[in-house]
Short mmCIF file of C-alpha atoms in Angstrom, two decimals:
data_model
loop_
_atom_site.label_atom_id
_atom_site.label_comp_id
_atom_site.label_asym_id
_atom_site.label_seq_id
_atom_site.Cartn_x
_atom_site.Cartn_y
_atom_site.Cartn_z
CA MET T 7 7.06 7.92 11.40
CA THR T 8 5.49 6.07 8.82
CA VAL T 9 2.32 4.30 8.96
CA VAL T 10 0.37 2.34 6.48
CA ILE T 11 -2.55 1.30 6.92
CA MET T 12 -3.27 -2.38 6.35
CA PRO T 13 -6.24 -4.82 7.24
CA SER T 14 -6.30 -7.58 9.16
CA PHE T 15 -8.10 -10.57 8.86
CA ASP T 16 -9.38 -13.71 11.15
CA SER T 17 -9.32 -17.04 10.45
CA ALA T 18 -12.64 -17.45 9.71
CA SER T 19 -11.88 -14.27 7.13
CA LYS T 20 -8.94 -16.00 5.47
CA ILE T 21 -11.49 -19.27 4.95
CA ALA T 22 -14.30 -17.17 3.52
CA LEU T 23 -11.62 -15.13 1.15
CA ARG T 24 -10.61 -18.41 -0.37
CA PHE T 25 -13.87 -19.90 -1.01
CA SER T 26 -14.64 -16.30 -2.60
CA TYR T 27 -11.95 -16.96 -4.48
CA HIS T 28 -13.05 -20.49 -5.71
CA SER T 29 -16.39 -19.54 -6.27
CA HIS T 30 -15.45 -16.93 -8.66
CA ILE T 31 -13.28 -19.12 -10.46
CA LYS T 32 -16.18 -21.62 -11.21
CA HIS T 33 -19.01 -19.01 -11.69
CA TRP T 34 -15.89 -17.47 -14.52
CA LYS T 35 -15.95 -20.74 -16.18
CA ASP T 36 -19.67 -21.28 -16.23
CA THR T 37 -19.87 -17.75 -17.72
CA MET T 38 -16.91 -17.77 -20.20
CA LYS T 39 -19.28 -18.33 -23.13
CA HIS T 40 -21.51 -14.77 -22.05
CA SER T 41 -20.40 -11.95 -22.91
CA ILE T 42 -19.35 -9.89 -20.04
CA SER T 43 -18.09 -5.85 -19.70
CA ARG T 44 -14.60 -5.41 -17.90
CA ARG T 45 -16.18 -2.85 -15.60
CA ASN T 46 -18.98 -4.88 -14.34
CA VAL T 47 -16.58 -8.17 -14.12
CA VAL T 48 -14.04 -6.53 -12.65
CA LYS T 49 -15.25 -5.58 -9.19
CA GLY T 50 -14.87 -9.39 -8.14
CA ALA T 51 -11.21 -8.84 -7.71
CA ALA T 52 -11.59 -6.01 -5.34
CA TRP T 53 -11.16 -8.89 -1.99
CA ALA T 54 -7.64 -8.80 -3.21
CA THR T 55 -6.50 -5.56 -1.83
CA PRO T 56 -6.27 -3.49 1.54
CA MET T 57 -9.08 -1.92 2.92
CA VAL T 58 -11.84 -2.64 0.09
CA VAL T 59 -14.35 -4.88 0.79
CA ALA T 60 -15.19 -8.30 -1.33
CA SER T 61 -17.24 -8.01 -3.64
CA ALA T 62 -19.39 -11.06 -4.88
CA SER T 63 -19.65 -9.94 -8.83
CA VAL T 64 -17.50 -11.49 -11.63
CA PRO T 65 -14.13 -11.32 -11.52
CA ALA T 66 -11.50 -9.05 -13.57
CA PHE T 67 -10.64 -12.25 -15.56
CA ALA T 68 -13.33 -13.35 -16.57
CA SER T 69 -13.13 -11.28 -19.92
CA SER T 70 -9.58 -11.70 -20.12
CA LEU T 71 -6.47 -13.66 -19.82
CA CYS T 72 -5.54 -11.08 -17.17
CA THR T 73 -4.08 -12.65 -14.29
CA PRO T 74 -6.02 -11.00 -10.80
CA GLY T 75 -4.10 -10.63 -7.39
CA ILE T 76 -1.12 -8.99 -7.91
CA THR T 77 0.49 -6.74 -5.61
CA LEU T 78 2.11 -3.84 -7.15
CA ASP T 79 5.25 -2.64 -5.72
CA VAL T 80 4.37 1.08 -4.33
CA PRO T 81 6.88 2.35 -2.44
CA THR T 82 6.30 4.00 0.97
CA ASN T 83 7.20 7.29 1.86
CA THR T 84 9.78 6.59 5.30
CA THR T 85 11.00 10.43 4.86
CA THR T 86 10.75 12.37 8.45
CA ASN T 87 10.72 16.01 7.01
CA GLY T 88 7.56 16.22 5.73
CA ASP T 89 8.47 15.34 1.52
CA SER T 90 6.22 13.30 -0.47
CA VAL T 91 7.40 10.27 -2.60
CA THR T 92 6.19 9.81 -5.99
CA HIS T 93 6.28 6.77 -8.30
CA THR T 94 5.36 6.56 -12.18
CA PHE T 95 5.26 3.35 -14.33
CA THR T 96 3.35 2.70 -17.54
CA ALA T 97 0.30 0.13 -17.53
CA GLY T 98 1.88 -2.18 -20.04
CA ASN T 99 0.45 -5.49 -19.11
CA ILE T 100 -1.96 -4.38 -16.41
CA GLU T 101 -5.48 -4.20 -17.29
CA VAL T 102 -7.16 -3.39 -14.39
CA MET T 103 -6.04 -1.70 -10.74
CA THR T 104 -7.14 -1.50 -7.50
CA PHE T 105 -6.24 0.84 -5.10
CA THR T 106 -6.37 2.81 -1.80
CA LEU T 107 -4.78 6.33 -1.43
CA LEU T 108 -4.36 8.06 1.91
CA GLY T 109 -3.60 11.03 2.84
CA GLY T 110 -0.77 12.79 5.21
CA ALA T 111 -1.53 13.39 9.17
CA GLY T 112 -1.23 17.08 10.87
CA GLY T 113 1.01 17.42 13.33
CA THR T 114 0.95 17.23 17.01
CA TYR T 115 1.14 18.82 19.82
CA GLN T 116 2.89 18.08 22.53
CA GLY T 117 3.22 19.49 26.02
CA ASN T 118 1.12 20.12 28.99
CA ALA T 119 -2.39 19.36 28.19
CA ARG T 120 -4.31 15.99 27.12
CA ASP T 121 -4.85 14.89 23.43
CA GLY T 122 -4.29 17.49 20.81
CA HIS T 123 -3.63 14.94 18.31
CA GLY T 124 -2.92 16.15 14.36
CA GLY T 125 -5.64 15.11 11.71
CA SER T 126 -5.97 11.62 9.88
CA GLY T 127 -5.26 12.23 6.46
CA ALA T 128 -8.65 10.96 4.11
CA LEU T 129 -8.31 7.59 2.63
CA VAL T 130 -9.77 7.09 -1.03
CA THR T 131 -10.24 3.27 -2.39
CA GLY T 132 -11.43 2.91 -6.01
CA THR T 133 -10.63 1.01 -9.29
CA LEU T 134 -9.20 1.72 -12.47
CA ASP T 135 -9.10 0.16 -15.74
CA LEU T 136 -6.06 0.64 -17.88
CA ASN T 137 -4.56 0.81 -21.76
CA PRO T 138 -1.36 -0.90 -21.73
CA THR T 139 0.44 3.23 -22.91
CA ASP T 140 -1.51 4.79 -20.04
CA GLU T 141 1.09 6.55 -17.59
CA VAL T 142 0.04 6.43 -13.82
CA THR T 143 1.91 8.54 -11.26
CA PHE T 144 1.65 7.70 -7.18
CA ILE T 145 2.07 10.77 -5.48
CA ILE T 146 2.21 9.57 -1.65
CA ALA T 147 2.04 13.13 0.54
CA GLY T 148 4.25 13.42 3.64
CA GLY T 149 2.69 14.41 7.33
CA GLY T 150 2.41 17.50 9.00
CA GLY T 151 5.61 18.20 11.80
CA PRO T 152 4.51 18.52 15.29
CA TYR T 153 4.54 21.78 18.00
CA ASN T 154 8.39 23.17 17.57
CA ASN T 155 9.86 25.52 18.88
CA THR T 156 11.17 26.32 14.86
CA PRO T 157 9.14 26.55 12.36
CA SER T 158 7.88 23.21 10.80
CA THR T 159 7.49 22.45 7.49
CA PRO T 160 4.52 21.25 6.40
CA GLY T 161 3.43 17.73 4.66
CA LYS T 162 4.48 18.03 1.13
CA GLY T 163 2.39 16.37 -1.36
CA TRP T 164 -0.08 16.81 -4.47
CA ALA T 165 -1.09 19.70 -2.48
CA ASP T 166 1.21 20.96 0.65
CA GLY T 167 -0.37 21.68 4.49
CA GLY T 168 0.08 25.27 5.48
CA SER T 169 3.18 26.79 6.54
CA HIS T 170 4.40 28.82 8.82
CA SER T 171 6.08 32.57 8.45
CA GLU T 172 9.76 32.91 9.77
CA ALA T 173 10.95 34.82 13.24
CA ILE T 174 9.26 37.94 13.94
CA MET T 175 10.99 38.75 17.23
CA ASP T 176 13.51 40.83 16.18
CA GLU T 177 11.39 42.21 13.86
CA ASN T 178 8.09 43.42 15.38
CA GLU T 179 7.64 46.80 17.01
CA TYR T 180 5.91 45.28 19.89
CA THR T 181 9.14 42.77 20.54
CA LYS T 182 11.58 45.34 19.79
CA ARG T 183 9.61 47.35 22.66
CA TYR T 184 9.33 44.40 25.04
CA LYS T 185 13.31 43.98 24.29
CA GLU T 186 14.17 47.67 25.09
CA HIS T 187 13.33 46.52 29.09
CA SER T 188 14.16 43.34 29.15
CA SER T 189 16.55 40.51 27.95
CA LYS T 190 16.08 38.76 24.19
CA SER T 191 16.26 35.16 26.35
CA LEU T 192 13.20 35.72 28.12
CA ILE T 193 11.11 36.01 24.67
CA ASN T 194 9.29 32.56 23.55
CA GLU T 195 8.31 32.32 20.12
CA LEU T 196 6.76 28.54 19.42
CA TYR T 197 5.23 26.79 16.54
CA GLY T 198 1.99 25.22 16.34
CA PRO T 199 1.96 22.38 14.25
CA THR T 200 1.73 22.18 10.69
CA GLY T 201 -1.12 20.44 7.71
CA GLY T 202 -0.69 17.03 6.44
CA GLY T 203 -0.13 16.76 2.93
CA ALA T 204 -2.36 15.54 0.30
CA SER T 205 -1.78 11.83 -1.72
CA ALA T 206 -2.68 11.78 -5.22
CA ILE T 207 -2.60 9.41 -7.90
CA LEU T 208 -2.32 11.00 -11.75
CA LEU T 209 -3.37 9.10 -15.06
CA ASN T 210 -1.31 10.73 -18.12
CA GLY T 211 -0.58 13.52 -15.74
CA THR T 212 -4.19 14.64 -14.29
CA PRO T 213 -5.21 13.38 -10.88
CA ILE T 214 -8.12 10.71 -10.82
CA ALA T 215 -7.87 10.44 -6.55
CA ILE T 216 -6.57 13.06 -4.37
CA ALA T 217 -6.52 12.32 -0.40
CA GLY T 218 -6.58 15.13 1.44
CA GLY T 219 -4.21 15.37 4.25
CA GLY T 220 -4.82 16.32 8.31
CA GLY T 221 -4.74 19.21 9.91
CA GLY T 222 -2.56 20.35 12.23
CA ALA T 223 -3.50 20.14 16.08
CA GLY T 224 -3.80 23.19 18.35
CA ALA T 225 -0.77 24.68 20.17
CA ARG T 226 -0.09 26.49 23.78
CA GLN T 227 2.87 28.72 24.76
CA ILE T 228 2.69 30.14 28.14
CA SER T 229 5.19 32.55 30.36
CA ARG T 230 5.15 33.75 33.87
CA THR T 231 6.41 35.23 36.88
CA SER T 232 8.02 32.51 38.93
CA TRP T 233 9.12 32.78 42.37
CA ASN T 234 12.76 33.59 42.69
CA LYS T 235 14.37 33.21 45.93
CA GLU T 236 17.68 34.85 45.48
CA PHE T 237 15.57 38.11 44.58
CA TYR T 238 12.20 37.68 46.98
CA GLY T 239 13.23 35.55 50.04
CA PRO T 240 11.33 32.71 50.95
CA GLN T 241 8.05 32.21 49.11
CA PRO T 242 4.78 32.83 50.46
CA GLU T 243 1.94 30.73 50.40
CA SER T 244 -0.30 33.87 48.93
CA PHE T 245 1.79 33.56 46.40
CA LYS T 246 0.31 32.71 43.30
CA GLY T 247 1.77 32.42 39.52
CA LEU T 248 -0.47 32.87 36.36
CA LYS T 249 -0.98 29.11 35.68
CA PHE T 250 -3.18 27.86 33.93
CA ASN T 251 -5.01 24.85 34.39
CA THR T 252 -4.41 21.73 32.08
CA GLY T 253 -7.43 21.17 29.90
CA ASP T 254 -7.76 19.22 26.90
CA MET T 255 -6.33 20.63 23.68
CA ALA T 256 -8.02 21.09 20.00
CA SER T 257 -7.32 18.29 17.63
CA GLY T 258 -6.70 18.66 13.98
CA GLY T 259 -9.45 18.06 11.61
CA SER T 260 -9.91 14.85 9.27
CA GLY T 261 -9.02 14.87 5.80
CA GLY T 262 -12.32 13.74 3.64
CA ARG T 263 -14.83 14.36 0.83
CA VAL T 264 -15.09 17.78 2.28
CA GLY T 265 -12.46 18.05 5.56
CA GLU T 266 -13.25 18.08 9.36
CA ARG T 267 -13.13 21.45 11.18
CA GLY T 268 -9.93 22.04 13.32
CA GLY T 269 -11.06 21.81 16.94
CA SER T 270 -11.47 24.56 18.86
CA TYR T 271 -11.44 24.88 22.56
CA GLN T 272 -10.89 27.29 26.01
CA GLU T 273 -7.93 27.93 28.79
CA THR T 274 -8.42 29.08 32.22
CA TYR T 275 -6.57 30.16 35.05
CA LEU T 276 -5.17 27.52 37.73
CA PHE T 277 -5.49 30.13 40.70
CA PHE T 278 -8.42 32.83 39.01
CA PRO T 279 -11.75 31.59 37.96
CA GLY T 280 -13.65 33.35 35.64
CA PRO T 281 -11.73 34.66 32.72
CA ALA T 282 -11.01 32.69 30.09
CA LEU T 283 -9.43 32.63 26.42
CA ASN T 284 -10.64 31.06 23.83
CA MET T 285 -9.66 29.73 20.15
CA ASN T 286 -11.44 28.62 16.87
CA GLY T 287 -10.43 26.10 14.49
CA GLY T 288 -10.34 26.71 10.85
CA LEU T 289 -12.87 24.92 8.05
CA GLY T 290 -12.48 22.10 6.11
CA GLY T 291 -11.92 22.75 2.18
CA GLY T 292 -13.97 20.50 -0.24
CA ASN T 293 -15.05 20.58 -3.81
CA GLY T 294 -12.37 22.35 -5.12
CA GLN T 295 -12.90 25.43 -2.24
CA GLY T 296 -10.48 26.54 0.28
CA GLY T 297 -11.94 26.16 4.05
CA ALA T 298 -12.23 29.46 5.72
CA GLY T 299 -9.51 30.44 8.15
CA ALA T 300 -10.80 30.35 11.71
CA PRO T 301 -13.11 33.32 13.13
CA ALA T 302 -11.09 35.38 15.97
CA GLY T 303 -11.52 33.94 19.55
CA SER T 304 -11.88 36.37 22.76
CA LEU T 305 -10.84 36.71 26.33
CA SER T 306 -14.17 36.36 28.23
CA ASP T 307 -15.34 38.15 31.29
CA PRO T 308 -11.90 39.70 32.14
CA LYS T 309 -13.30 41.50 34.92
CA SER T 310 -15.14 38.38 36.51
CA ASN T 311 -11.86 38.13 39.45
CA SER T 312 -10.49 41.03 40.56
CA ALA T 313 -7.18 39.52 42.06
CA ILE T 314 -6.19 39.28 38.19
CA SER T 315 -6.13 42.76 35.83
CA PHE T 316 -5.77 42.74 32.35
CA GLU T 317 -5.40 46.16 31.76
CA GLY T 318 -2.07 48.36 31.78
CA SER T 319 -1.42 50.48 34.60
CA GLN T 320 1.45 53.24 35.57
CA GLU T 321 3.94 50.46 36.47
CA ARG T 322 3.64 48.48 33.46
CA TYR T 323 2.04 48.11 29.98
CA LEU T 324 0.28 44.95 28.84
CA PHE T 325 -0.27 43.78 25.15
CA SER T 326 -2.36 41.06 23.65
CA GLN T 327 -4.03 40.23 20.61
CA ASN T 328 -7.45 37.91 18.81
CA VAL T 329 -5.85 37.01 15.61
CA ALA T 330 -8.29 34.90 13.17
CA GLY T 331 -7.00 32.22 10.92
CA ASN T 332 -6.38 32.17 7.37
CA ALA T 333 -8.14 30.61 4.32
CA GLY T 334 -6.97 27.34 2.65
CA ALA T 335 -6.57 27.45 -0.93
CA ASP T 336 -8.88 26.89 -3.80
CA ALA T 337 -7.45 24.41 -5.76
CA THR T 338 -7.89 23.55 -9.91
CA LEU T 339 -7.38 19.81 -11.50
CA THR T 340 -5.05 21.70 -13.72
CA LYS T 341 -2.42 24.03 -13.73
CA ASN T 342 -2.65 27.17 -12.54
CA SER T 343 -0.48 30.90 -12.66
CA GLN T 344 1.93 29.74 -10.03
CA GLY T 345 2.77 26.75 -12.28
CA ASN T 346 0.77 24.34 -9.60
CA ASN T 347 -2.67 23.11 -8.19
CA GLY T 348 -3.40 25.42 -5.07
CA GLY T 349 -5.15 23.48 -2.77
CA GLN T 350 -2.32 24.40 0.47
CA GLY T 351 -3.31 24.63 3.62
CA GLY T 352 -3.91 27.84 5.45
CA ALA T 353 -1.17 29.57 6.49
CA GLY T 354 -0.05 29.73 10.49
CA VAL T 355 -1.44 33.60 12.00
CA VAL T 356 0.80 35.33 14.55
CA GLY T 357 0.08 35.98 18.09
CA ILE T 358 1.66 38.18 20.75
CA GLY T 359 1.47 38.56 23.82
CA MET T 360 3.81 40.57 26.22
CA ALA T 361 3.41 42.27 29.88
CA ILE T 362 6.19 44.62 30.44
CA THR T 363 6.92 45.98 33.98
CA TRP T 364 9.12 49.64 33.79
CA TYR T 365 12.30 49.47 34.95
CA ARG T 366 12.82 45.43 35.79
CA THR T 367 14.70 43.10 33.75
CA SER T 368 13.82 40.04 35.34
CA ASP T 369 10.84 37.58 35.11
CA LEU T 370 8.40 40.64 35.95
CA ASN T 371 8.82 40.75 32.04
CA GLN T 372 7.18 38.49 29.64
CA CYS T 373 6.24 37.64 26.07
CA SER T 374 5.04 34.67 24.28
CA ILE T 375 4.81 34.48 20.71
CA LEU T 376 2.84 31.36 18.93
CA HIS T 377 2.86 30.96 15.14
CA GLY T 378 -0.79 29.35 15.16
CA SER T 379 -1.39 25.75 13.85
CA THR T 380 -2.02 25.28 10.02
CA GLY T 381 -4.24 23.78 7.08
CA GLY T 382 -4.00 20.45 5.44
CA GLY T 383 -3.54 20.41 1.86
CA GLY T 384 -6.24 18.23 -0.78
CA TYR T 385 -8.58 19.26 -3.41
CA GLY T 386 -9.44 22.26 -1.17
CA GLY T 387 -6.58 23.42 2.10
CA GLY T 388 -8.07 23.54 4.90
CA GLY T 389 -8.15 26.62 6.76
CA SER T 390 -5.77 27.29 9.75
CA ALA T 391 -6.50 28.18 13.64
CA SER T 392 -7.37 31.06 15.33
CA VAL T 393 -4.54 32.48 17.87
CA THR T 394 -5.73 34.15 21.22
CA THR T 395 -3.10 35.89 23.63
CA ALA T 396 -3.57 37.80 27.40
CA ALA T 397 -1.36 39.21 29.67
CA GLY T 398 -2.09 40.22 33.12
CA TYR T 399 -1.16 40.48 36.49
CA GLY T 400 -1.63 39.17 39.67
CA ALA T 401 -3.87 42.36 41.36
CA ASP T 402 -4.15 41.70 44.74
CA GLN T 403 -0.64 40.67 44.99
CA SER T 404 2.81 42.87 45.89
CA TYR T 405 5.87 41.51 47.30
CA ALA T 406 8.35 43.35 48.15
CA SER T 407 12.29 42.50 46.52
CA VAL T 408 15.43 41.82 48.59
CA THR T 409 17.03 43.82 45.73
CA GLY T 410 15.89 45.66 42.54
CA TRP T 411 17.30 46.12 39.11
CA VAL T 412 16.64 50.23 38.16
CA ASP T 413 18.71 52.44 35.28
CA GLY T 414 21.66 49.88 35.65
CA ASN T 415 22.07 50.02 39.35
CA TYR T 416 20.97 47.45 41.99
CA ILE T 417 19.21 49.06 44.86
CA GLU T 418 17.50 48.07 48.32
CA GLY T 419 13.84 47.07 48.24
CA GLY T 420 11.15 47.53 45.24
CA TYR T 421 7.60 46.48 45.23
CA TRP T 422 6.42 43.87 42.62
CA SER T 423 3.55 41.85 41.49
CA PRO T 424 3.65 39.09 39.58
CA VAL T 425 2.76 38.95 35.45
CA GLY T 426 2.33 36.65 32.93
CA SER T 427 1.40 36.45 29.11
CA ALA T 428 0.30 33.93 26.68
CA ALA T 429 -0.65 32.59 23.37
CA PHE T 430 -2.77 29.68 22.38
CA SER T 431 -3.35 28.29 18.79
CA GLY T 432 -6.87 26.04 17.84
CA ALA T 433 -6.45 23.40 15.26
CA GLY T 434 -6.00 23.67 11.54
CA GLY T 435 -9.14 22.08 9.07
CA GLY T 436 -8.68 18.91 7.12
CA GLY T 437 -8.15 19.24 3.47
CA GLY T 438 -10.65 18.06 0.68
CA SER T 439 -10.55 15.10 -1.50
CA TYR T 440 -11.75 13.67 -4.86
CA VAL T 441 -12.26 11.00 -7.00
CA ASP T 442 -13.08 11.25 -10.73
CA THR T 443 -15.87 8.99 -11.42
CA SER T 444 -15.68 8.94 -14.76
CA ARG T 445 -12.48 6.98 -14.72
CA VAL T 446 -12.52 5.32 -11.46
CA TYR T 447 -15.29 3.27 -9.94
CA ASP T 448 -16.48 1.57 -7.06
CA SER T 449 -14.57 4.55 -5.42
CA ASN T 450 -15.03 5.39 -1.85
CA ILE T 451 -13.80 8.65 0.34
CA THR T 452 -14.01 8.35 4.45
CA THR T 453 -11.37 9.19 6.84
CA GLY T 454 -8.16 7.57 7.33
CA SER T 455 -7.10 5.21 10.66
CA ASN T 456 -3.06 7.88 10.59
CA ILE T 457 -4.00 10.38 13.40
CA GLY T 458 -0.55 12.48 14.27
CA LYS T 459 1.00 11.57 16.90
CA PRO T 460 3.73 13.37 19.32
CA GLY T 461 7.01 14.40 18.20
CA MET T 462 6.81 12.83 14.97
CA ARG T 463 5.51 12.91 11.09
CA VAL T 464 2.66 10.42 10.18
CA ASN T 465 3.06 10.39 6.53
CA GLY T 466 0.79 9.10 4.07
CA ALA T 467 0.44 5.87 2.23
CA ALA T 468 -0.62 3.76 -0.95
CA THR T 469 -1.56 0.10 -1.99
CA ALA T 470 -2.28 -1.25 -5.36
CA VAL T 471 -3.54 -4.61 -6.30
CA VAL T 472 -3.40 -4.73 -10.05
CA CYS T 473 -4.86 -7.66 -12.75
CA ARG T 474 -1.74 -8.45 -15.71
CA ASN T 475 -1.94 -9.79 -18.89
CA PHE T 476 1.36 -12.10 -19.02
CA THR T 477 -0.52 -13.42 -22.61
CA ALA T 478 -0.03 -9.97 -23.89
CA ASP T 479 3.67 -10.09 -22.93
CA LYS T 480 4.01 -13.33 -25.07
CA LYS T 481 2.72 -11.69 -27.75
CA THR T 482 4.44 -8.83 -28.13
CA LYS T 483 7.79 -11.12 -28.16
#
């Protein structure tokens, strides 16, 4: 999906714009006898550009024969895989360009929780004087990928959003141990949303405007014992699985001059009030510095409810982690030793929670693997989120099974308790933004309105309105 932010004008606004235009024409005719600099007079053309407030200054064409208000054909990024789109042109008869630039949004969570949208990209606006030989390049970023069961590529751009590592279930020492006592099909490995890429405008190869990408939203991964009537008979009223409440998911930090911090949030058990899992968001990048990764979260008050236990026993093995996020990369306006500008969002970290009931291969074994949400790219990438995991069992519940599976043979009886594992991620921080104020004037950096949407990518965008000197074309013929 592609979102392009354009203004909407009511009738009164349109009349005001027409009045402003004709007022500028009269003012131009009255002042042509005076010496007026391009920089001062160009501000009057700003009304013709989306997202730029009308100015009462003298129009740009007052100091030249260029024709204002011409919309440049900047391509729309319609990619669905996170790729960026690049458009380059030589200025030629374009003397002045007023632009808007929007970074890619972060990916969004979709699942059993409220909210959890990806952060919006930064919105950068400004005006630029051009010489005939100037080469202008637009880099229009891709949006971050959504929550998924496969790695989502980040949004690409001048700086990419943070990436995920490959699947670890076949490599990790803990998951290998899990599979020795269970089946691979019971391992759930999921990936949090990724950050959006940074859009940019380059003048003769050097960035003059960078719009940071939004951070990926938070994510959750829950695995638990459910009642199996075939194995255990009719479900009693006393059975309480390790379910979680449906709460508010963390949203990604938006891009900005300094990107916003990603959201932090908390998860609590539905039937076991007291214990809570806490996840933190990555910090935003800015001023060329990457944002710090989120500090590690925690399981708070683990012993506040005796009906649930997070400690292993002779019957079961429990494993959990609190993993801090990764920092976003610093950015440079010139290429670094790796041949890029840096500024990538912080990469996702991986957290594992698992519960193993010895000598059982049913759903009395649970494993949750979550790759945490990543930061947005920019002039300083946003930090990635922390991942908090837990594994526990219903300590006050014990049920007899009709059949059990021990050492390859079915037997009668056997007592068991429900177990559960879970892994949760905070949200990624937004990427930083930049304007070269020695070349760009009337500039502004703010937060865009292209927040992430479930199940899709929300790409960056750009517009440009120019003043062309058609007389210069005739002179060269």
